[in-house]
Every structure is written in structure tokens, then in C-alpha cells.
Tab-separated table of C-alpha atoms and ligand atoms in Angstrom:
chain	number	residue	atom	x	y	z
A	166	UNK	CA	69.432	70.376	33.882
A	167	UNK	CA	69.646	71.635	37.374
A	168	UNK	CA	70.106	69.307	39.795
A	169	UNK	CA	70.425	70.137	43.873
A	170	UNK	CA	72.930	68.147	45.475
A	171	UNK	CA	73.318	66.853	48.628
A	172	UNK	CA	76.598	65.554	50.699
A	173	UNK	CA	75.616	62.552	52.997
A	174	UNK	CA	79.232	62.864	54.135
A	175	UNK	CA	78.789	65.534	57.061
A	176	UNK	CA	77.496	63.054	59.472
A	177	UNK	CA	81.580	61.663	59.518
A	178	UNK	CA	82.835	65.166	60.370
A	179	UNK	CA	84.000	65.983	63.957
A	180	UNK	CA	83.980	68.755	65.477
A	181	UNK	CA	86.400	68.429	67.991
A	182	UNK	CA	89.253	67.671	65.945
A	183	UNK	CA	92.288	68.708	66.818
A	184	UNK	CA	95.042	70.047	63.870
A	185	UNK	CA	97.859	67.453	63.510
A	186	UNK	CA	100.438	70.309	62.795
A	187	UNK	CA	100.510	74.142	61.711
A	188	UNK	CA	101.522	73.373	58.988
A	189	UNK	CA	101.010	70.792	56.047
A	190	UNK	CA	102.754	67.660	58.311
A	191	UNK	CA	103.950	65.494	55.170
A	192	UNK	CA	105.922	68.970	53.754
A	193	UNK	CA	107.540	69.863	57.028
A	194	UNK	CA	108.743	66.638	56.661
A	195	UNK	CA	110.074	66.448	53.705
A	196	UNK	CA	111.193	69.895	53.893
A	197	UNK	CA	108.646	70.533	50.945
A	198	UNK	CA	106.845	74.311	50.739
A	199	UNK	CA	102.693	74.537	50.057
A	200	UNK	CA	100.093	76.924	48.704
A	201	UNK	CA	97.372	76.857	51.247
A	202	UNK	CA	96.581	74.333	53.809
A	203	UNK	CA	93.397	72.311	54.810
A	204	UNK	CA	92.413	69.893	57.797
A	205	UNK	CA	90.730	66.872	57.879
A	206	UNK	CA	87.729	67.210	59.364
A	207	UNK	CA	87.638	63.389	59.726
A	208	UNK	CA	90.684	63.104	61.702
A	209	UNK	CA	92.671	66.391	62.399
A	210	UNK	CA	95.329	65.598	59.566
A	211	UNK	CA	96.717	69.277	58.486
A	212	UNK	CA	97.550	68.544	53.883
A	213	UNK	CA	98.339	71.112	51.670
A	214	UNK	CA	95.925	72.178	48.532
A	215	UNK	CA	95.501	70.913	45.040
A	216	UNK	CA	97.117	74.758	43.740
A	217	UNK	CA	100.436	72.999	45.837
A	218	UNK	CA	102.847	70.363	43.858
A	219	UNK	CA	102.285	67.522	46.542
A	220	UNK	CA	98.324	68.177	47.264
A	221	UNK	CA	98.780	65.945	50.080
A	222	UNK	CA	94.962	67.024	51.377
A	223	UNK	CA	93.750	65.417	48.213
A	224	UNK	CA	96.568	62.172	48.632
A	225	UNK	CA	95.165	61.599	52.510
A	226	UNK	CA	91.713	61.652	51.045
A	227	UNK	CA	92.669	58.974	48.460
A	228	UNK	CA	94.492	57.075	51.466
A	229	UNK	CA	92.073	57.220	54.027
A	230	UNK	CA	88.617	57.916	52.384
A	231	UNK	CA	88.270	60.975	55.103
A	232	UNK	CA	85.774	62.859	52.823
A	233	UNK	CA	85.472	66.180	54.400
A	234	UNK	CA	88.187	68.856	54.791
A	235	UNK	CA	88.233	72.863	55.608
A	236	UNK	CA	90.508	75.591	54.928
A	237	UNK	CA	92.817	75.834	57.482
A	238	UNK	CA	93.808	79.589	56.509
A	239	UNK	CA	93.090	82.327	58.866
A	240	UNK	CA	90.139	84.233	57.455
A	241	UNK	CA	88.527	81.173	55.457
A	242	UNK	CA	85.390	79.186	56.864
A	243	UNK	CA	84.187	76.469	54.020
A	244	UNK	CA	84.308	73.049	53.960
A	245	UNK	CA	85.086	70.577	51.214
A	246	UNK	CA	84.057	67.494	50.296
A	247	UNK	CA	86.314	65.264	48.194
A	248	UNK	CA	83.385	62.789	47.210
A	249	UNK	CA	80.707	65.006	45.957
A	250	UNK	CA	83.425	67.430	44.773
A	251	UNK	CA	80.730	70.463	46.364
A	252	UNK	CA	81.506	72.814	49.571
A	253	UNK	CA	79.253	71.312	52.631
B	243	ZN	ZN1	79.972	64.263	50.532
B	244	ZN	ZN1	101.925	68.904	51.683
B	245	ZN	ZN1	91.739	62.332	57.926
């Protein structure tokens, strides 16, 4: 059965968030290396993807409840949401 979602998460997204880092701020310091990297929407908070071994964008969802990240690679322009699981 096919059934359109809808996020009701976008309304929390700000768009004048600044990054926190250029990088993924919990690896630089630990000294830990990422796969790709994605920003908070919510709050600016620069985490590292689920392909890396600390997903810390997924851990400062699960911390915070901040539902909506983007990629924060050069070229990429989608946006994520960790509740619905569905690009916004
Ligand atoms: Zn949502
Ligand atoms: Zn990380
Ligand atoms: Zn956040």
C-alpha cells in the first residue's frame, strides 16, 4: 500500500544556523576519522554519518531529539529527518 508521508518536523529547522566545526566536532576530539559529515539543522552541531564507526549525527539525534540534519559535503543539498526516517 502506498502511503505519502509527511515530516511535521521542518517547522524546528533554522535556517540561520551556524556549523559548530568543519569537521565532525566529537572526532576531532577524540582524534577519531569519519565518512561524511552532516549538520544539525536544529542547532548547528557538525556529526559524522551512519557509513562512519561513531555516527555521532545519529548519537546527537538520540541525545538531543534535534530531528532534522543535512549533508554537510560540498556538492550535496538534502535534508534528513531522523524521526520519519524520509529526506524533507
Ligand atoms: Zn520529521
Ligand atoms: Zn564523529
Ligand atoms: Zn542539534
Amino acid at each position: 500500500m502506498f502511503q505519502r508521508q509527511q515530516c511535521s518536523h521542518t517547522d524546528q529547522i533554522r535556517e540561520d544556523v551556524v556549523p559548530s566545526a568543519q569537521g565532525c566536532e566529537d572526532c576531532l576530539r577524540t582524534g577519531d576519522t569519519w565518512v561524511h559529515l552532516r549538520e544539525c539543522l536544529v542547532c548547528g552541531h557538525v556529526g559524522c554519518c551512519d557509513s562512519s564507526p561513531n555516527r555521532h549525527a545519529s548519537q546527537h539525534f538520540h541525545a538531543t531529539e534535534h530531528p532534522i540534519v543535512k549533508s554537510f559535503e560540498p556538492g550535496e543539498d538534502w535534508r534528513w529527518c531522523f524521526v520519519d526516517e524520509m529526506l524533507v
